[in-house]
Amino acid sequence: MSLTVMGWLFTIGVLMHNAEEAMFLPRWSSRAGWFHRPVTAEVFRIAVIMLSAIFVVITAAASLSRAASPASYLMGGYVLAMVLNVLFPHVCASVLVRKYMPGTATALLLNLPLGVMYLHRALAVGSVTRPTFYWAGPAVVLATMALLPGLFAVGRKLHVASR
């Protein structure tokens, strides 16, 4: 299977994961206590849609780019972010809160195996090189984490404006 196909399969898995979260996480967040601040369904769904769109654009760019291009490293970092997302917050929250955190099933069944397969293949075929990925991957993870509060802020503004 080509790396491009693997990338799109991974992205479809992430979109399914995001859909699970969009449907169930806002309600869960209202009962998650200290682990997660409550978020309204509308604000969360707007943020998830924007994040999903960004991930689709990254996947498209990586699909059309040559090996070791910036798009290849963005894709690798995005995959790394979603693989790490399996553990934190999903598995950790489910264990610590003692309630299933929405997104955990799709994270474990789709994001983890497809993400690990993608990263293994990307490194094996030279789409990303280890030395560059060792700093670029974590940089994309941190940038993704830094992006989230902004997406929620935009979601709040769009939700207020739509009233």
PDB file of N, CA and C in Angstrom, residues 66-159:
ATOM      1  N   ARG A  66       6.783  15.991  -2.685  1.00  0.00           N
ATOM      2  CA  ARG A  66       7.892  15.038  -2.774  1.00  0.00           C
ATOM      3  C   ARG A  66       8.334  14.631  -1.369  1.00  0.00           C
ATOM      4  N   ALA A  67       9.133  13.601  -1.297  1.00  0.00           N
ATOM      5  CA  ALA A  67       9.671  13.125  -0.021  1.00  0.00           C
ATOM      6  C   ALA A  67      10.497  14.223   0.644  1.00  0.00           C
ATOM      7  N   ALA A  68      10.484  14.231   1.958  1.00  0.00           N
ATOM      8  CA  ALA A  68      11.254  15.160   2.783  1.00  0.00           C
ATOM      9  C   ALA A  68      10.884  16.625   2.557  1.00  0.00           C
ATOM     10  N   SER A  69       9.686  16.860   2.051  1.00  0.00           N
ATOM     11  CA  SER A  69       9.205  18.232   1.876  1.00  0.00           C
ATOM     12  C   SER A  69       8.612  18.725   3.192  1.00  0.00           C
ATOM     13  N   PRO A  70       8.423  20.025   3.326  1.00  0.00           N
ATOM     14  CA  PRO A  70       7.754  20.523   4.541  1.00  0.00           C
ATOM     15  C   PRO A  70       6.399  19.856   4.775  1.00  0.00           C
ATOM     16  N   ALA A  71       5.648  19.599   3.706  1.00  0.00           N
ATOM     17  CA  ALA A  71       4.343  18.946   3.858  1.00  0.00           C
ATOM     18  C   ALA A  71       4.488  17.533   4.418  1.00  0.00           C
ATOM     19  N   SER A  72       5.568  16.841   4.023  1.00  0.00           N
ATOM     20  CA  SER A  72       5.803  15.498   4.559  1.00  0.00           C
ATOM     21  C   SER A  72       6.038  15.539   6.061  1.00  0.00           C
ATOM     22  N   TYR A  73       6.768  16.544   6.517  1.00  0.00           N
ATOM     23  CA  TYR A  73       7.024  16.663   7.958  1.00  0.00           C
ATOM     24  C   TYR A  73       5.797  17.162   8.715  1.00  0.00           C
ATOM     25  N   LEU A  74       4.992  18.020   8.082  1.00  0.00           N
ATOM     26  CA  LEU A  74       3.723  18.413   8.709  1.00  0.00           C
ATOM     27  C   LEU A  74       2.833  17.186   8.888  1.00  0.00           C
ATOM     28  N   MET A  75       2.769  16.355   7.866  1.00  0.00           N
ATOM     29  CA  MET A  75       1.961  15.136   7.947  1.00  0.00           C
ATOM     30  C   MET A  75       2.498  14.211   9.030  1.00  0.00           C
ATOM     31  N   GLY A  76       3.792  14.007   9.035  1.00  0.00           N
ATOM     32  CA  GLY A  76       4.386  13.145  10.060  1.00  0.00           C
ATOM     33  C   GLY A  76       4.126  13.672  11.464  1.00  0.00           C
ATOM     34  N   GLY A  77       4.233  14.986  11.639  1.00  0.00           N
ATOM     35  CA  GLY A  77       3.963  15.590  12.946  1.00  0.00           C
ATOM     36  C   GLY A  77       2.509  15.484  13.330  1.00  0.00           C
ATOM     37  N   TYR A  78       1.626  15.661  12.366  1.00  0.00           N
ATOM     38  CA  TYR A  78       0.188  15.522  12.622  1.00  0.00           C
ATOM     39  C   TYR A  78      -0.133  14.087  13.033  1.00  0.00           C
ATOM     40  N   VAL A  79       0.473  13.115  12.355  1.00  0.00           N
ATOM     41  CA  VAL A  79       0.266  11.712  12.726  1.00  0.00           C
ATOM     42  C   VAL A  79       0.806  11.463  14.129  1.00  0.00           C
ATOM     43  N   LEU A  80       1.990  11.978  14.426  1.00  0.00           N
ATOM     44  CA  LEU A  80       2.557  11.829  15.764  1.00  0.00           C
ATOM     45  C   LEU A  80       1.635  12.436  16.816  1.00  0.00           C
ATOM     46  N   ALA A  81       1.089  13.609  16.539  1.00  0.00           N
ATOM     47  CA  ALA A  81       0.177  14.261  17.488  1.00  0.00           C
ATOM     48  C   ALA A  81      -1.030  13.374  17.771  1.00  0.00           C
ATOM     49  N   MET A  82      -1.576  12.778  16.742  1.00  0.00           N
ATOM     50  CA  MET A  82      -2.765  11.952  16.935  1.00  0.00           C
ATOM     51  C   MET A  82      -2.439  10.616  17.598  1.00  0.00           C
ATOM     52  N   VAL A  83      -1.250  10.094  17.371  1.00  0.00           N
ATOM     53  CA  VAL A  83      -0.830   8.872  18.068  1.00  0.00           C
ATOM     54  C   VAL A  83      -0.655   9.178  19.557  1.00  0.00           C
ATOM     55  N   LEU A  84      -0.019  10.292  19.874  1.00  0.00           N
ATOM     56  CA  LEU A  84       0.138  10.680  21.279  1.00  0.00           C
ATOM     57  C   LEU A  84      -1.206  10.992  21.926  1.00  0.00           C
ATOM     58  N   ASN A  85      -2.142  11.516  21.136  1.00  0.00           N
ATOM     59  CA  ASN A  85      -3.486  11.837  21.603  1.00  0.00           C
ATOM     60  C   ASN A  85      -4.235  10.592  22.094  1.00  0.00           C
ATOM     61  N   VAL A  86      -3.838   9.440  21.625  1.00  0.00           N
ATOM     62  CA  VAL A  86      -4.459   8.200  22.092  1.00  0.00           C
ATOM     63  C   VAL A  86      -4.237   8.055  23.592  1.00  0.00           C
ATOM     64  N   LEU A  87      -2.972   8.240  24.006  1.00  0.00           N
ATOM     65  CA  LEU A  87      -2.625   8.091  25.420  1.00  0.00           C
ATOM     66  C   LEU A  87      -3.118   9.263  26.246  1.00  0.00           C
ATOM     67  N   PHE A  88      -2.756  10.461  25.784  1.00  0.00           N
ATOM     68  CA  PHE A  88      -3.175  11.647  26.516  1.00  0.00           C
ATOM     69  C   PHE A  88      -3.908  12.572  25.569  1.00  0.00           C
ATOM     70  N   PRO A  89      -5.155  12.765  25.746  1.00  0.00           N
ATOM     71  CA  PRO A  89      -5.897  12.549  26.975  1.00  0.00           C
ATOM     72  C   PRO A  89      -6.731  11.270  27.039  1.00  0.00           C
ATOM     73  N   HIS A  90      -6.969  10.582  25.930  1.00  0.00           N
ATOM     74  CA  HIS A  90      -8.025   9.575  25.907  1.00  0.00           C
ATOM     75  C   HIS A  90      -7.868   8.434  26.910  1.00  0.00           C
ATOM     76  N   VAL A  91      -6.795   7.682  26.820  1.00  0.00           N
ATOM     77  CA  VAL A  91      -6.640   6.548  27.737  1.00  0.00           C
ATOM     78  C   VAL A  91      -6.473   7.048  29.170  1.00  0.00           C
ATOM     79  N   CYS A  92      -5.644   8.069  29.360  1.00  0.00           N
ATOM     80  CA  CYS A  92      -5.434   8.616  30.717  1.00  0.00           C
ATOM     81  C   CYS A  92      -6.745   9.107  31.323  1.00  0.00           C
ATOM     82  N   ALA A  93      -7.529   9.840  30.565  1.00  0.00           N
ATOM     83  CA  ALA A  93      -8.790  10.370  31.090  1.00  0.00           C
ATOM     84  C   ALA A  93      -9.747   9.243  31.435  1.00  0.00           C
ATOM     85  N   SER A  94      -9.854   8.256  30.565  1.00  0.00           N
ATOM     86  CA  SER A  94     -10.761   7.148  30.837  1.00  0.00           C
ATOM     87  C   SER A  94     -10.381   6.426  32.125  1.00  0.00           C
ATOM     88  N   VAL A  95      -9.089   6.279  32.361  1.00  0.00           N
ATOM     89  CA  VAL A  95      -8.618   5.602  33.572  1.00  0.00           C
ATOM     90  C   VAL A  95      -8.785   6.505  34.795  1.00  0.00           C
ATOM     91  N   LEU A  96      -8.317   7.738  34.697  1.00  0.00           N
ATOM     92  CA  LEU A  96      -8.326   8.626  35.865  1.00  0.00           C
ATOM     93  C   LEU A  96      -9.725   9.076  36.279  1.00  0.00           C
ATOM     94  N   VAL A  97     -10.583   9.330  35.313  1.00  0.00           N
ATOM     95  CA  VAL A  97     -11.941   9.792  35.611  1.00  0.00           C
ATOM     96  C   VAL A  97     -12.868   8.593  35.855  1.00  0.00           C
ATOM     97  N   ARG A  98     -12.424   7.421  35.427  1.00  0.00           N
ATOM     98  CA  ARG A  98     -13.200   6.185  35.546  1.00  0.00           C
ATOM     99  C   ARG A  98     -14.502   6.243  34.760  1.00  0.00           C
ATOM    100  N   LYS A  99     -14.430   6.960  33.651  1.00  0.00           N
ATOM    101  CA  LYS A  99     -15.538   7.048  32.700  1.00  0.00           C
ATOM    102  C   LYS A  99     -14.924   7.042  31.314  1.00  0.00           C
ATOM    103  N   TYR A 100     -15.586   6.370  30.412  1.00  0.00           N
ATOM    104  CA  TYR A 100     -15.116   6.339  29.036  1.00  0.00           C
ATOM    105  C   TYR A 100     -15.074   7.747  28.477  1.00  0.00           C
ATOM    106  N   MET A 101     -13.907   8.152  27.997  1.00  0.00           N
ATOM    107  CA  MET A 101     -13.790   9.447  27.329  1.00  0.00           C
ATOM    108  C   MET A 101     -14.116   9.252  25.855  1.00  0.00           C
ATOM    109  N   PRO A 102     -15.091   9.992  25.336  1.00  0.00           N
ATOM    110  CA  PRO A 102     -15.426   9.859  23.920  1.00  0.00           C
ATOM    111  C   PRO A 102     -14.195  10.062  23.037  1.00  0.00           C
ATOM    112  N   GLY A 103     -14.051   9.174  22.091  1.00  0.00           N
ATOM    113  CA  GLY A 103     -12.902   9.213  21.190  1.00  0.00           C
ATOM    114  C   GLY A 103     -11.884   8.128  21.508  1.00  0.00           C
ATOM    115  N   THR A 104     -11.994   7.505  22.685  1.00  0.00           N
ATOM    116  CA  THR A 104     -10.999   6.504  23.074  1.00  0.00           C
ATOM    117  C   THR A 104     -11.050   5.282  22.161  1.00  0.00           C
ATOM    118  N   ALA A 105     -12.234   4.807  21.832  1.00  0.00           N
ATOM    119  CA  ALA A 105     -12.341   3.613  20.978  1.00  0.00           C
ATOM    120  C   ALA A 105     -11.740   3.862  19.601  1.00  0.00           C
ATOM    121  N   THR A 106     -12.132   4.964  18.969  1.00  0.00           N
ATOM    122  CA  THR A 106     -11.596   5.240  17.633  1.00  0.00           C
ATOM    123  C   THR A 106     -10.106   5.562  17.697  1.00  0.00           C
ATOM    124  N   ALA A 107      -9.669   6.156  18.797  1.00  0.00           N
ATOM    125  CA  ALA A 107      -8.240   6.429  18.958  1.00  0.00           C
ATOM    126  C   ALA A 107      -7.449   5.121  19.018  1.00  0.00           C
ATOM    127  N   LEU A 108      -7.947   4.171  19.816  1.00  0.00           N
ATOM    128  CA  LEU A 108      -7.249   2.893  19.966  1.00  0.00           C
ATOM    129  C   LEU A 108      -7.368   2.000  18.732  1.00  0.00           C
ATOM    130  N   LEU A 109      -8.549   1.981  18.129  1.00  0.00           N
ATOM    131  CA  LEU A 109      -8.791   1.060  17.009  1.00  0.00           C
ATOM    132  C   LEU A 109      -8.337   1.605  15.662  1.00  0.00           C
ATOM    133  N   LEU A 110      -8.305   2.922  15.504  1.00  0.00           N
ATOM    134  CA  LEU A 110      -7.960   3.514  14.210  1.00  0.00           C
ATOM    135  C   LEU A 110      -6.679   4.342  14.277  1.00  0.00           C
ATOM    136  N   ASN A 111      -6.674   5.384  15.113  1.00  0.00           N
ATOM    137  CA  ASN A 111      -5.548   6.321  15.109  1.00  0.00           C
ATOM    138  C   ASN A 111      -4.231   5.660  15.494  1.00  0.00           C
ATOM    139  N   LEU A 112      -4.246   4.832  16.525  1.00  0.00           N
ATOM    140  CA  LEU A 112      -2.990   4.210  16.967  1.00  0.00           C
ATOM    141  C   LEU A 112      -2.412   3.265  15.915  1.00  0.00           C
ATOM    142  N   PRO A 113      -3.151   2.241  15.470  1.00  0.00           N
ATOM    143  CA  PRO A 113      -2.517   1.337  14.495  1.00  0.00           C
ATOM    144  C   PRO A 113      -2.220   1.992  13.151  1.00  0.00           C
ATOM    145  N   LEU A 114      -3.160   2.787  12.638  1.00  0.00           N
ATOM    146  CA  LEU A 114      -2.918   3.432  11.341  1.00  0.00           C
ATOM    147  C   LEU A 114      -1.793   4.461  11.440  1.00  0.00           C
ATOM    148  N   GLY A 115      -1.719   5.166  12.564  1.00  0.00           N
ATOM    149  CA  GLY A 115      -0.661   6.159  12.754  1.00  0.00           C
ATOM    150  C   GLY A 115       0.712   5.527  12.859  1.00  0.00           C
ATOM    151  N   VAL A 116       0.811   4.452  13.638  1.00  0.00           N
ATOM    152  CA  VAL A 116       2.102   3.767  13.780  1.00  0.00           C
ATOM    153  C   VAL A 116       2.533   3.189  12.430  1.00  0.00           C
ATOM    154  N   MET A 117       1.587   2.596  11.695  1.00  0.00           N
ATOM    155  CA  MET A 117       1.915   2.055  10.367  1.00  0.00           C
ATOM    156  C   MET A 117       2.378   3.167   9.438  1.00  0.00           C
ATOM    157  N   TYR A 118       1.695   4.307   9.464  1.00  0.00           N
ATOM    158  CA  TYR A 118       2.076   5.420   8.595  1.00  0.00           C
ATOM    159  C   TYR A 118       3.488   5.902   8.930  1.00  0.00           C
ATOM    160  N   LEU A 119       3.750   6.144  10.204  1.00  0.00           N
ATOM    161  CA  LEU A 119       5.078   6.656  10.591  1.00  0.00           C
ATOM    162  C   LEU A 119       6.178   5.658  10.249  1.00  0.00           C
ATOM    163  N   HIS A 120       5.933   4.382  10.498  1.00  0.00           N
ATOM    164  CA  HIS A 120       6.924   3.353  10.168  1.00  0.00           C
ATOM    165  C   HIS A 120       7.226   3.378   8.667  1.00  0.00           C
ATOM    166  N   ARG A 121       6.177   3.443   7.871  1.00  0.00           N
ATOM    167  CA  ARG A 121       6.353   3.443   6.413  1.00  0.00           C
ATOM    168  C   ARG A 121       7.021   4.734   5.925  1.00  0.00           C
ATOM    169  N   ALA A 122       6.603   5.883   6.478  1.00  0.00           N
ATOM    170  CA  ALA A 122       7.180   7.169   6.066  1.00  0.00           C
ATOM    171  C   ALA A 122       8.682   7.193   6.326  1.00  0.00           C
ATOM    172  N   LEU A 123       9.088   6.658   7.460  1.00  0.00           N
ATOM    173  CA  LEU A 123      10.520   6.597   7.778  1.00  0.00           C
ATOM    174  C   LEU A 123      11.233   5.580   6.883  1.00  0.00           C
ATOM    175  N   ALA A 124      10.589   4.449   6.632  1.00  0.00           N
ATOM    176  CA  ALA A 124      11.212   3.395   5.821  1.00  0.00           C
ATOM    177  C   ALA A 124      11.443   3.820   4.379  1.00  0.00           C
ATOM    178  N   VAL A 125      10.505   4.564   3.809  1.00  0.00           N
ATOM    179  CA  VAL A 125      10.641   4.961   2.395  1.00  0.00           C
ATOM    180  C   VAL A 125      11.332   6.314   2.235  1.00  0.00           C
ATOM    181  N   GLY A 126      11.682   6.961   3.330  1.00  0.00           N
ATOM    182  CA  GLY A 126      12.392   8.235   3.249  1.00  0.00           C
ATOM    183  C   GLY A 126      11.509   9.439   3.014  1.00  0.00           C
ATOM    184  N   SER A 127      10.214   9.281   3.215  1.00  0.00           N
ATOM    185  CA  SER A 127       9.334  10.443   3.103  1.00  0.00           C
ATOM    186  C   SER A 127       9.693  11.473   4.163  1.00  0.00           C
ATOM    187  N   VAL A 128      10.076  10.966   5.324  1.00  0.00           N
ATOM    188  CA  VAL A 128      10.659  11.803   6.381  1.00  0.00           C
ATOM    189  C   VAL A 128      11.928  11.112   6.850  1.00  0.00           C
ATOM    190  N   THR A 129      12.922  11.902   7.199  1.00  0.00           N
ATOM    191  CA  THR A 129      14.168  11.324   7.708  1.00  0.00           C
ATOM    192  C   THR A 129      14.186  11.455   9.220  1.00  0.00           C
ATOM    193  N   ARG A 130      14.803  10.494   9.871  1.00  0.00           N
ATOM    194  CA  ARG A 130      14.821  10.480  11.337  1.00  0.00           C
ATOM    195  C   ARG A 130      15.389  11.763  11.948  1.00  0.00           C
ATOM    196  N   PRO A 131      16.558  12.221  11.518  1.00  0.00           N
ATOM    197  CA  PRO A 131      17.108  13.416  12.187  1.00  0.00           C
ATOM    198  C   PRO A 131      16.171  14.626  12.140  1.00  0.00           C
ATOM    199  N   THR A 132      15.549  14.848  10.995  1.00  0.00           N
ATOM    200  CA  THR A 132      14.638  15.990  10.876  1.00  0.00           C
ATOM    201  C   THR A 132      13.336  15.714  11.607  1.00  0.00           C
ATOM    202  N   PHE A 133      12.822  14.491  11.492  1.00  0.00           N
ATOM    203  CA  PHE A 133      11.565  14.159  12.153  1.00  0.00           C
ATOM    204  C   PHE A 133      11.686  14.249  13.674  1.00  0.00           C
ATOM    205  N   TYR A 134      12.861  13.953  14.205  1.00  0.00           N
ATOM    206  CA  TYR A 134      13.037  14.001  15.662  1.00  0.00           C
ATOM    207  C   TYR A 134      12.797  15.399  16.233  1.00  0.00           C
ATOM    208  N   TRP A 135      13.009  16.446  15.434  1.00  0.00           N
ATOM    209  CA  TRP A 135      12.679  17.784  15.937  1.00  0.00           C
ATOM    210  C   TRP A 135      11.388  18.318  15.298  1.00  0.00           C
ATOM    211  N   ALA A 136      11.153  17.991  14.018  1.00  0.00           N
ATOM    212  CA  ALA A 136       9.971  18.522  13.339  1.00  0.00           C
ATOM    213  C   ALA A 136       8.683  17.893  13.869  1.00  0.00           C
ATOM    214  N   GLY A 137       8.708  16.597  14.133  1.00  0.00           N
ATOM    215  CA  GLY A 137       7.519  15.923  14.661  1.00  0.00           C
ATOM    216  C   GLY A 137       7.045  16.555  15.964  1.00  0.00           C
ATOM    217  N   PRO A 138       7.905  16.646  16.980  1.00  0.00           N
ATOM    218  CA  PRO A 138       7.483  17.302  18.223  1.00  0.00           C
ATOM    219  C   PRO A 138       7.101  18.771  18.028  1.00  0.00           C
ATOM    220  N   ALA A 139       7.750  19.460  17.092  1.00  0.00           N
ATOM    221  CA  ALA A 139       7.385  20.860  16.841  1.00  0.00           C
ATOM    222  C   ALA A 139       5.952  20.960  16.314  1.00  0.00           C
ATOM    223  N   VAL A 140       5.563  20.056  15.436  1.00  0.00           N
ATOM    224  CA  VAL A 140       4.194  20.056  14.923  1.00  0.00           C
ATOM    225  C   VAL A 140       3.212  19.684  16.032  1.00  0.00           C
ATOM    226  N   VAL A 141       3.585  18.746  16.889  1.00  0.00           N
ATOM    227  CA  VAL A 141       2.729  18.380  18.026  1.00  0.00           C
ATOM    228  C   VAL A 141       2.489  19.609  18.902  1.00  0.00           C
ATOM    229  N   LEU A 142       3.564  20.321  19.242  1.00  0.00           N
ATOM    230  CA  LEU A 142       3.427  21.519  20.083  1.00  0.00           C
ATOM    231  C   LEU A 142       2.621  22.608  19.379  1.00  0.00           C
ATOM    232  N   ALA A 143       2.835  22.776  18.080  1.00  0.00           N
ATOM    233  CA  ALA A 143       2.068  23.780  17.326  1.00  0.00           C
ATOM    234  C   ALA A 143       0.587  23.419  17.300  1.00  0.00           C
ATOM    235  N   THR A 144       0.288  22.140  17.170  1.00  0.00           N
ATOM    236  CA  THR A 144      -1.105  21.690  17.184  1.00  0.00           C
ATOM    237  C   THR A 144      -1.740  21.983  18.542  1.00  0.00           C
ATOM    238  N   MET A 145      -1.016  21.697  19.602  1.00  0.00           N
ATOM    239  CA  MET A 145      -1.526  21.986  20.950  1.00  0.00           C
ATOM    240  C   MET A 145      -1.740  23.485  21.140  1.00  0.00           C
ATOM    241  N   ALA A 146      -0.838  24.287  20.619  1.00  0.00           N
ATOM    242  CA  ALA A 146      -0.962  25.741  20.739  1.00  0.00           C
ATOM    243  C   ALA A 146      -2.126  26.271  19.900  1.00  0.00           C
ATOM    244  N   LEU A 147      -2.461  25.589  18.830  1.00  0.00           N
ATOM    245  CA  LEU A 147      -3.554  25.990  17.946  1.00  0.00           C
ATOM    246  C   LEU A 147      -4.932  25.772  18.580  1.00  0.00           C
ATOM    247  N   LEU A 148      -5.053  24.780  19.427  1.00  0.00           N
ATOM    248  CA  LEU A 148      -6.367  24.401  19.971  1.00  0.00           C
ATOM    249  C   LEU A 148      -7.087  25.529  20.704  1.00  0.00           C
ATOM    250  N   PRO A 149      -6.448  26.262  21.616  1.00  0.00           N
ATOM    251  CA  PRO A 149      -7.180  27.355  22.276  1.00  0.00           C
ATOM    252  C   PRO A 149      -7.694  28.397  21.286  1.00  0.00           C
ATOM    253  N   GLY A 150      -6.943  28.660  20.246  1.00  0.00           N
ATOM    254  CA  GLY A 150      -7.391  29.607  19.225  1.00  0.00           C
ATOM    255  C   GLY A 150      -8.609  29.097  18.472  1.00  0.00           C
ATOM    256  N   LEU A 151      -8.626  27.799  18.181  1.00  0.00           N
ATOM    257  CA  LEU A 151      -9.781  27.227  17.493  1.00  0.00           C
ATOM    258  C   LEU A 151     -11.029  27.299  18.377  1.00  0.00           C
ATOM    259  N   PHE A 152     -10.864  27.065  19.675  1.00  0.00           N
ATOM    260  CA  PHE A 152     -11.996  27.191  20.595  1.00  0.00           C
ATOM    261  C   PHE A 152     -12.456  28.645  20.691  1.00  0.00           C
ATOM    262  N   ALA A 153     -11.521  29.576  20.660  1.00  0.00           N
ATOM    263  CA  ALA A 153     -11.885  31.005  20.697  1.00  0.00           C
ATOM    264  C   ALA A 153     -12.680  31.382  19.449  1.00  0.00           C
ATOM    265  N   VAL A 154     -12.237  30.916  18.295  1.00  0.00           N
ATOM    266  CA  VAL A 154     -12.970  31.169  17.063  1.00  0.00           C
ATOM    267  C   VAL A 154     -14.350  30.519  17.146  1.00  0.00           C
ATOM    268  N   GLY A 155     -14.401  29.302  17.673  1.00  0.00           N
ATOM    269  CA  GLY A 155     -15.687  28.623  17.845  1.00  0.00           C
ATOM    270  C   GLY A 155     -16.642  29.413  18.714  1.00  0.00           C
ATOM    271  N   ARG A 156     -16.126  29.983  19.807  1.00  0.00           N
ATOM    272  CA  ARG A 156     -16.976  30.800  20.687  1.00  0.00           C
ATOM    273  C   ARG A 156     -17.469  32.044  19.953  1.00  0.00           C
ATOM    274  N   LYS A 157     -16.581  32.701  19.209  1.00  0.00           N
ATOM    275  CA  LYS A 157     -16.975  33.913  18.479  1.00  0.00           C
ATOM    276  C   LYS A 157     -18.012  33.590  17.399  1.00  0.00           C
ATOM    277  N   LEU A 158     -17.803  32.528  16.654  1.00  0.00           N
ATOM    278  CA  LEU A 158     -18.765  32.154  15.613  1.00  0.00           C
ATOM    279  C   LEU A 158     -20.107  31.736  16.210  1.00  0.00           C
ATOM    280  N   HIS A 159     -20.047  31.049  17.330  1.00  0.00           N
ATOM    281  CA  HIS A 159     -21.290  30.637  17.988  1.00  0.00           C
ATOM    282  C   HIS A 159     -22.072  31.848  18.489  1.00  0.00           C
TER     283      HIS A 159
END
